[in-house]
Tab-separated table of C-alpha atoms in Angstrom:
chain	number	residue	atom	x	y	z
G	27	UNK	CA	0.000	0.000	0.000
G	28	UNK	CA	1.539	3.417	-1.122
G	29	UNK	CA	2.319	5.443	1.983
G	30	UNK	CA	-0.048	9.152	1.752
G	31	UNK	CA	2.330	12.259	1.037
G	32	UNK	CA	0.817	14.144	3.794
G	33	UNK	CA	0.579	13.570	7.426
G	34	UNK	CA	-2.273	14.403	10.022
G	35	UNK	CA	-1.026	18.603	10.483
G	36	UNK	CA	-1.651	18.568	6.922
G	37	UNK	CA	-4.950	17.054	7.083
G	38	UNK	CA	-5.282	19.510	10.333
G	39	UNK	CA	-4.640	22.256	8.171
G	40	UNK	CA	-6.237	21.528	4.926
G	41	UNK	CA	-9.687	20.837	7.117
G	42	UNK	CA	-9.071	24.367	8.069
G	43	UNK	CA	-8.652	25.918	5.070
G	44	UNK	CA	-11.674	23.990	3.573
G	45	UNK	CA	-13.737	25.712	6.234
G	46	UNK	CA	-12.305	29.367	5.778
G	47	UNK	CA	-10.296	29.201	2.790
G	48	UNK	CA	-9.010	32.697	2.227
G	49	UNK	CA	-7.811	32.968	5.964
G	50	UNK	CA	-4.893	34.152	6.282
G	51	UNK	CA	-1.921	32.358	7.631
G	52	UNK	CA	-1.656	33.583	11.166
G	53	UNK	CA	-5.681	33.045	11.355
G	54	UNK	CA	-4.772	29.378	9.979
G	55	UNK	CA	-1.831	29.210	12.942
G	56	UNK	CA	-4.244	30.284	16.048
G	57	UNK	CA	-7.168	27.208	14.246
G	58	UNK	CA	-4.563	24.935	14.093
G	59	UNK	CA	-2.021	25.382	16.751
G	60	UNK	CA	0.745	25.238	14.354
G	61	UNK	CA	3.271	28.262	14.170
G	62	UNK	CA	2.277	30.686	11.395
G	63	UNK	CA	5.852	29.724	9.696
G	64	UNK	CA	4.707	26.054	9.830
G	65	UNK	CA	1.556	26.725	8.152
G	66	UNK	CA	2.876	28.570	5.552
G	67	UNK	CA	5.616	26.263	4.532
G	68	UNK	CA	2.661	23.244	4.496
G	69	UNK	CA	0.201	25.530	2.783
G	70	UNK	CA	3.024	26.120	-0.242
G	71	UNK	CA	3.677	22.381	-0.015
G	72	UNK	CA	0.602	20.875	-0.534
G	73	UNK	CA	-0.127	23.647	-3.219
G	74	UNK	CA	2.814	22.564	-4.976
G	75	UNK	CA	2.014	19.020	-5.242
G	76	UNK	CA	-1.707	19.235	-6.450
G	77	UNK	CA	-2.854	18.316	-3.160
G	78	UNK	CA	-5.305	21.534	-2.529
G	79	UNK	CA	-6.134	24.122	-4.368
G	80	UNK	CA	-7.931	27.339	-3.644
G	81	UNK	CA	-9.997	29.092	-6.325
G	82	UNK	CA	-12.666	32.125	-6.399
G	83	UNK	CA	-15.616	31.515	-8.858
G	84	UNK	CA	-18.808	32.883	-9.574
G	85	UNK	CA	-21.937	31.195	-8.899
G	86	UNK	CA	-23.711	29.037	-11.583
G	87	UNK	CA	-26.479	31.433	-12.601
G	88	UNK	CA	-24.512	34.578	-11.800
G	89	UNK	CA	-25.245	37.265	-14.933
G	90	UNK	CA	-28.672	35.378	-15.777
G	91	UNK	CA	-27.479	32.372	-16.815
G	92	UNK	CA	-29.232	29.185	-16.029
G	93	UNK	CA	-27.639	26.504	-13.875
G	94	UNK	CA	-28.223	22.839	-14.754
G	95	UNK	CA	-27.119	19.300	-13.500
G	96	UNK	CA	-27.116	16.425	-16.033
G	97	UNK	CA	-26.657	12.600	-16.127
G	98	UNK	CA	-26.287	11.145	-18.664
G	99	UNK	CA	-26.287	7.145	-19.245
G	100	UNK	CA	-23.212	5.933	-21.375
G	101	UNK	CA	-23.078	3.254	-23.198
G	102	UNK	CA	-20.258	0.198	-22.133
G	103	UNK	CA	-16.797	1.595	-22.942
G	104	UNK	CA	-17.517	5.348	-24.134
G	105	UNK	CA	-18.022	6.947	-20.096
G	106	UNK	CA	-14.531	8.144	-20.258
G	107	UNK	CA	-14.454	9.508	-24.027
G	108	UNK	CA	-18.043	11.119	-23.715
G	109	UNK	CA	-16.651	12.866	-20.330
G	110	UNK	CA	-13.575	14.109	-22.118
G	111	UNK	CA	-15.343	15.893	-24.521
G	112	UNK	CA	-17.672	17.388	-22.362
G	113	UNK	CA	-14.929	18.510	-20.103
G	114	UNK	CA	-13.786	19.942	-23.588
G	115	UNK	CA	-16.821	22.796	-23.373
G	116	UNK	CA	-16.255	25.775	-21.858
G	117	UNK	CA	-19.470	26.306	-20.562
G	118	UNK	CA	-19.156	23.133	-18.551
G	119	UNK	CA	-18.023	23.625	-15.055
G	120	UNK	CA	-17.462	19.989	-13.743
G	121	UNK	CA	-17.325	16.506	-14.902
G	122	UNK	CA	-17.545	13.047	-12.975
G	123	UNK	CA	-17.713	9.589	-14.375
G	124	UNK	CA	-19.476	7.287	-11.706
G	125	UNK	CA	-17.206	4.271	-10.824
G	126	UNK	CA	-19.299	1.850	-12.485
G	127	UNK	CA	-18.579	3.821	-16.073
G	128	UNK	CA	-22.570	3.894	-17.010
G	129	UNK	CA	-23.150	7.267	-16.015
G	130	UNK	CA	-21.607	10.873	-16.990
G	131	UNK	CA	-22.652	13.850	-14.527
G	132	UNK	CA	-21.743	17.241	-15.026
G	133	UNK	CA	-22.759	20.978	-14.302
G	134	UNK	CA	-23.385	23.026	-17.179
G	135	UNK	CA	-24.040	27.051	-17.560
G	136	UNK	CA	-26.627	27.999	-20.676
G	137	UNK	CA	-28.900	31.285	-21.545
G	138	UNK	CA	-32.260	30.943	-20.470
G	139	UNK	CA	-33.634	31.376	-24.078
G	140	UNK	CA	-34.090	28.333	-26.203
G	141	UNK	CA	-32.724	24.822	-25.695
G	142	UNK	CA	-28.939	24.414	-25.535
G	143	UNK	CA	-27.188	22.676	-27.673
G	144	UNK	CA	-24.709	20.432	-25.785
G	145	UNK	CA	-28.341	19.075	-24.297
G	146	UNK	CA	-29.717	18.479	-27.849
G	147	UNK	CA	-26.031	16.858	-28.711
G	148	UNK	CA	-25.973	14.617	-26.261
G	149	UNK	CA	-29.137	13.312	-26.563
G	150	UNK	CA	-28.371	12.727	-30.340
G	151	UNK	CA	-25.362	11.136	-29.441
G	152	UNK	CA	-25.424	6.978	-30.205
G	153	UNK	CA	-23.383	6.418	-27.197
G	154	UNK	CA	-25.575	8.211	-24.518
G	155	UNK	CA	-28.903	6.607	-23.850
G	156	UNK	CA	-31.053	8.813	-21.271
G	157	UNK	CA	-30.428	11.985	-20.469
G	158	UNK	CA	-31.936	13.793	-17.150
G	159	UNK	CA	-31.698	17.477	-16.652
G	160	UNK	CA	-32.575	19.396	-13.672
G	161	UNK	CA	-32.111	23.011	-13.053
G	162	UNK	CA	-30.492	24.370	-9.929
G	163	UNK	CA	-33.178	26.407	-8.013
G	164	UNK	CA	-30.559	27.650	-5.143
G	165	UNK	CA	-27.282	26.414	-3.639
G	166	UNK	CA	-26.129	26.230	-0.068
G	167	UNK	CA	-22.063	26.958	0.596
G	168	UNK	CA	-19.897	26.541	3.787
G	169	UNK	CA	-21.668	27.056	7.181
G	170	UNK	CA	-25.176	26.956	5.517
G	171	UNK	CA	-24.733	30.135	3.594
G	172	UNK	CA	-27.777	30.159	1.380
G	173	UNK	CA	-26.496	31.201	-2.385
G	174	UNK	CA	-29.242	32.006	-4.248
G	175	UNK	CA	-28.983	31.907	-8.450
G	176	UNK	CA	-29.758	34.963	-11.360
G	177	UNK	CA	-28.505	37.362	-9.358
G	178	UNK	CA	-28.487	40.529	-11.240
G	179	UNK	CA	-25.344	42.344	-9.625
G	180	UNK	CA	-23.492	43.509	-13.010
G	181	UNK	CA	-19.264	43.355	-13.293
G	182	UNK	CA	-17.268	45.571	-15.150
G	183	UNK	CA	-14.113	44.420	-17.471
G	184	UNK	CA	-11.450	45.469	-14.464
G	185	UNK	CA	-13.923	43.215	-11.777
G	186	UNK	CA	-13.821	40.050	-14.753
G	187	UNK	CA	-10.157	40.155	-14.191
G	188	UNK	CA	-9.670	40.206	-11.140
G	189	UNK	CA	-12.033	37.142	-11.031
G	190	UNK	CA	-9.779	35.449	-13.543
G	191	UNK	CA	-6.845	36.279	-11.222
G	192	UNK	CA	-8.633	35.053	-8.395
G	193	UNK	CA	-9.803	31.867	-10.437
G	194	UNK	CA	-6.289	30.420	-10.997
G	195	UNK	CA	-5.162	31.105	-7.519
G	196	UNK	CA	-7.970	31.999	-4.324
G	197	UNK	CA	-5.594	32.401	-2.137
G	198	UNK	CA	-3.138	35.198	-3.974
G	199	UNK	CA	-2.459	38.435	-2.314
G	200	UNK	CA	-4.121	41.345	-3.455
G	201	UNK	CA	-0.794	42.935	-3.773
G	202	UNK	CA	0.029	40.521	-6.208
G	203	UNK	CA	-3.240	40.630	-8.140
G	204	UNK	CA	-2.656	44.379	-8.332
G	205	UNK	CA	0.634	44.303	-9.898
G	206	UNK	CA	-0.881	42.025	-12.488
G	207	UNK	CA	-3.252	44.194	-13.573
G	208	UNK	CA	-1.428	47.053	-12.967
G	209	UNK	CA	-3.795	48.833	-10.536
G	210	UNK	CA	-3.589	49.841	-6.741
G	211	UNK	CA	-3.663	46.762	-3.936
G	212	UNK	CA	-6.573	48.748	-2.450
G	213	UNK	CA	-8.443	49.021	-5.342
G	214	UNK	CA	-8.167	44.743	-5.651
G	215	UNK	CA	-9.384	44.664	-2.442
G	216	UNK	CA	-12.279	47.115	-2.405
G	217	UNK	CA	-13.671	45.367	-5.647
G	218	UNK	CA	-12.869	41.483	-3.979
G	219	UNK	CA	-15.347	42.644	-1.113
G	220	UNK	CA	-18.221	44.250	-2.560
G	221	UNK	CA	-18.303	40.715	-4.927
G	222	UNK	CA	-18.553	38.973	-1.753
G	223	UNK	CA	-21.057	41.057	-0.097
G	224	UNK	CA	-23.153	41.350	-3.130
G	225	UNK	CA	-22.576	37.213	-3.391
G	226	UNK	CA	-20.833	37.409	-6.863
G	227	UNK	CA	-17.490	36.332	-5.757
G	228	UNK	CA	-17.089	33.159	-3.490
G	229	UNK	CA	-14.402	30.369	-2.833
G	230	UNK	CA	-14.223	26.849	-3.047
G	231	UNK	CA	-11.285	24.274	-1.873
G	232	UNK	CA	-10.251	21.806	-4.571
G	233	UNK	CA	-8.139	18.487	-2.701
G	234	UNK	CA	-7.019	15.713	-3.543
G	235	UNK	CA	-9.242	13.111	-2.076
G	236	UNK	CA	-7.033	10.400	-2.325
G	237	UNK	CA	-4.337	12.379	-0.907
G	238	UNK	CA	-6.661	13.199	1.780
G	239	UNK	CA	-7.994	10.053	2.800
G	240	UNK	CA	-11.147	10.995	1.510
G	241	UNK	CA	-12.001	7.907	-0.883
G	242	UNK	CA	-15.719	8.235	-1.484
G	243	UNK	CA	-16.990	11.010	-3.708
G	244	UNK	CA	-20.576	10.638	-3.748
G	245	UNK	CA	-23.828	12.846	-5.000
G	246	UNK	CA	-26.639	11.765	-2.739
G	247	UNK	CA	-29.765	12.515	-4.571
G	248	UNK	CA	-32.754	13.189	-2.146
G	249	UNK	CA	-36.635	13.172	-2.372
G	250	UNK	CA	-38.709	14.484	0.188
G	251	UNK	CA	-42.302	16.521	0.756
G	252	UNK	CA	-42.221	20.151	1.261
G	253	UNK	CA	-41.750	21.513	3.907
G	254	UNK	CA	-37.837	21.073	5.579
G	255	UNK	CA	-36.276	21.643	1.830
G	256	UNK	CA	-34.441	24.670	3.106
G	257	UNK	CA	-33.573	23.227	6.793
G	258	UNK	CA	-32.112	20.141	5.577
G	259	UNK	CA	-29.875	22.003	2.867
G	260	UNK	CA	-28.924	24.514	5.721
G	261	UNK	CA	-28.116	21.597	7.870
G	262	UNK	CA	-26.314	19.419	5.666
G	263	UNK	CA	-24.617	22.441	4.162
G	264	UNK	CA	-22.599	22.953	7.866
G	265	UNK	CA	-21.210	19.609	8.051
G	266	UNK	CA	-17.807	19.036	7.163
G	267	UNK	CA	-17.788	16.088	4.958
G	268	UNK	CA	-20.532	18.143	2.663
G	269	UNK	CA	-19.250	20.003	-0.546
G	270	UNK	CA	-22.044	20.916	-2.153
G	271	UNK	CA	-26.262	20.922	-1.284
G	272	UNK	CA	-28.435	22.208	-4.066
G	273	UNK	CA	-32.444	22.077	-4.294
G	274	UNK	CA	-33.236	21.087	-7.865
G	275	UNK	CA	-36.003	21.024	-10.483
G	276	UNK	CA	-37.203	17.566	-11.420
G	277	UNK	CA	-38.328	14.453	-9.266
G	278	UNK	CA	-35.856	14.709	-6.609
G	279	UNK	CA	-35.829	17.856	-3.853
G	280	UNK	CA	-31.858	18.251	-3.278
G	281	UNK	CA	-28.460	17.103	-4.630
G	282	UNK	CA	-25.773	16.344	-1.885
G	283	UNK	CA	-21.961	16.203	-2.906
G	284	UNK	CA	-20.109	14.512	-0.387
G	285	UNK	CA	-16.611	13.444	0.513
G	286	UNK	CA	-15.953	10.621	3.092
G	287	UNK	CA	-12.875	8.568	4.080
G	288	UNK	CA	-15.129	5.010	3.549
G	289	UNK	CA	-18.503	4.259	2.005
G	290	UNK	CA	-19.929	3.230	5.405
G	291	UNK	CA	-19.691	7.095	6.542
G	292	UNK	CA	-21.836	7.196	3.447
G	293	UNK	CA	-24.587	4.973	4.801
G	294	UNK	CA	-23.800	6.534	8.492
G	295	UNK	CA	-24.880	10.058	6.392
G	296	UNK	CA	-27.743	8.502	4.946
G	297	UNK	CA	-29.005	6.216	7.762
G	298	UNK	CA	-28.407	8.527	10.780
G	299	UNK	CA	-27.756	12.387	9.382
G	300	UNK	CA	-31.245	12.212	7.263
G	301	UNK	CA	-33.424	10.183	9.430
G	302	UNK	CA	-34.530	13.419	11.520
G	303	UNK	CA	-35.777	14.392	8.492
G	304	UNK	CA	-38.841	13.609	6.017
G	305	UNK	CA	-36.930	12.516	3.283
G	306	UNK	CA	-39.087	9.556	1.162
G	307	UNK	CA	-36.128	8.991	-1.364
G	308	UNK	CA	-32.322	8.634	-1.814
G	309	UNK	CA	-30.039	7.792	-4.668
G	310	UNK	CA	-26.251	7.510	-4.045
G	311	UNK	CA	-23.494	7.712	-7.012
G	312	UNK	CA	-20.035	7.268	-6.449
G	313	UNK	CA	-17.558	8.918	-8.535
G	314	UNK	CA	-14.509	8.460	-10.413
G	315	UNK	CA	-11.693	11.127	-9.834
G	316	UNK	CA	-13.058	13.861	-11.390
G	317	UNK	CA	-12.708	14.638	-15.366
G	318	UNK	CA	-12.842	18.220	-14.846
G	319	UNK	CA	-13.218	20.216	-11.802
G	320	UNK	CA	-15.019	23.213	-10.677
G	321	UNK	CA	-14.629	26.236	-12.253
């Protein structure tokens, strides 16, 4: 068995990060009880070697786009190929082949006019069979932060750079963003602010699961009556093991990404996390390492 490249003050510190990750690295020293030194010298590290990765991005429907989640059932032998070339479309902004190869799941950005035509290919396509699509209503982040989609804010061409700075490397000092572009450091940080408080700007942890220990990469698909829709996603939201909690169109209520070290947290999650709740339905996929990641 290949020994992990990290130890446990790395997995110390990249849980921390994952829960605040544009703290900086004396906040990161005083949540960890390493020295600030130490936590920069791991931080680089693990940066380095692919390990974690800190990005801004916008939200799905930011600028009045719509925000959809499809699966798509692929045909023996052509999961891989079909995921590839999705990955290949810019206006895709993740892609995960489920471990049994039947299955291709991605996130995808179109107008709101008309239907879009990577849906219309795909369904077209001799190696995909059927093809659901469900529209993200609203998204929950980090500590239940609701997120909600078509917001209206407008960006200028000097706040889409910055975001394009900020989408290689979350974590980069405004000071450095600012000699990029050529502007003042307190102009990079006035604009980085009023993105977050106007929910435009927000940012995500990318790790390596493996790395991590986290082996299970799941989307738990959920059905349930109204009524706790929102206080579930809040809930499950604030729980460390959750990446992701969306309430979709369609037959099922939410969408649940989720990391775990071993499947049986997975049926711990589903067996003891949801049974407070009304939930009538649940569908688990496991994933692949991911063809393309969030952006």
């Amino acid at each position: 068995m290949t020994s992990s490249p990290i130890d446990n003050a790395d997995r110390t510190l990249i849980d921390a990060i994952n829960l605040s990750p544009t703290a900086s690295f004396r906040e990161l020293s005083k949540q960890t009880g390493l020295a600030e030194r130490t936590v920069a010298r791991r931080y680089q590290r693990l940066h380095r070697m692919g390990i974690i990765r800190v990005f801004g991005r916008t939200l799905p429907g930011f600028g009045g786009t719509v925000a959809w989640m499809i699966r798509a059932q692929v045909r023996a032998g052509h999961a891989q190929a079909v995921g590839r070339e999705l990955a290949s479309i810019p206006r895709t902004r993740w892609v995960r082949v489920t471990m049994a190869h039947d299955e291709v799941t991605f996130g995808l950005i179109s107008s709101p006019a008309g239907q879009d035509s990577v849906i219309q290919a795909l369904q077209k396509d001799p190696r995909v069979g059927t093809v659901t699509v469900v529209q993200l209503l609203q998204t929950w982040g980090a500590q239940g932060q609701t997120n909600p989609l078509n917001l209206a804010s407008e960006v200028d061409e000097l706040d889409r750079r910055i975001l394009e700075e900020l989408a290689a490397d979350g974590r980069r000092p405004h000071r450095d963003v600012a000699t990029s572009l050529n502007i003042d450091p307190a102009t990079v940080s006035r604009r980085v602010q009023r993105m977050r408080d106007e929910k435009i700007l927000f940012f995500e942890v990318e790790m390596n699961l493996e790395a991590h220990r986290l082996e299970s990469s799941v989307l738990v698909w959920l059905t349930m009556a109204p009524g706790q829709i929102r206080e579930l996603a809040t809930a499950l939201s604030s729980l460390p093991e959750v990446r992701f909690v969306a309430a979709t169109s369609g037959p099922t209520s939410l969408v649940v990404s989720l990391s775990a070290p071993v499947m049986s947290q997975v049926l711990d999650f589903v067996d003891i996390t949801l049974a407070r709740f009304g939930v009538s339905g649940v569908e688990i996929q496991a994933f692949e390492p991911a063809v393309k990641t969030s952006r």
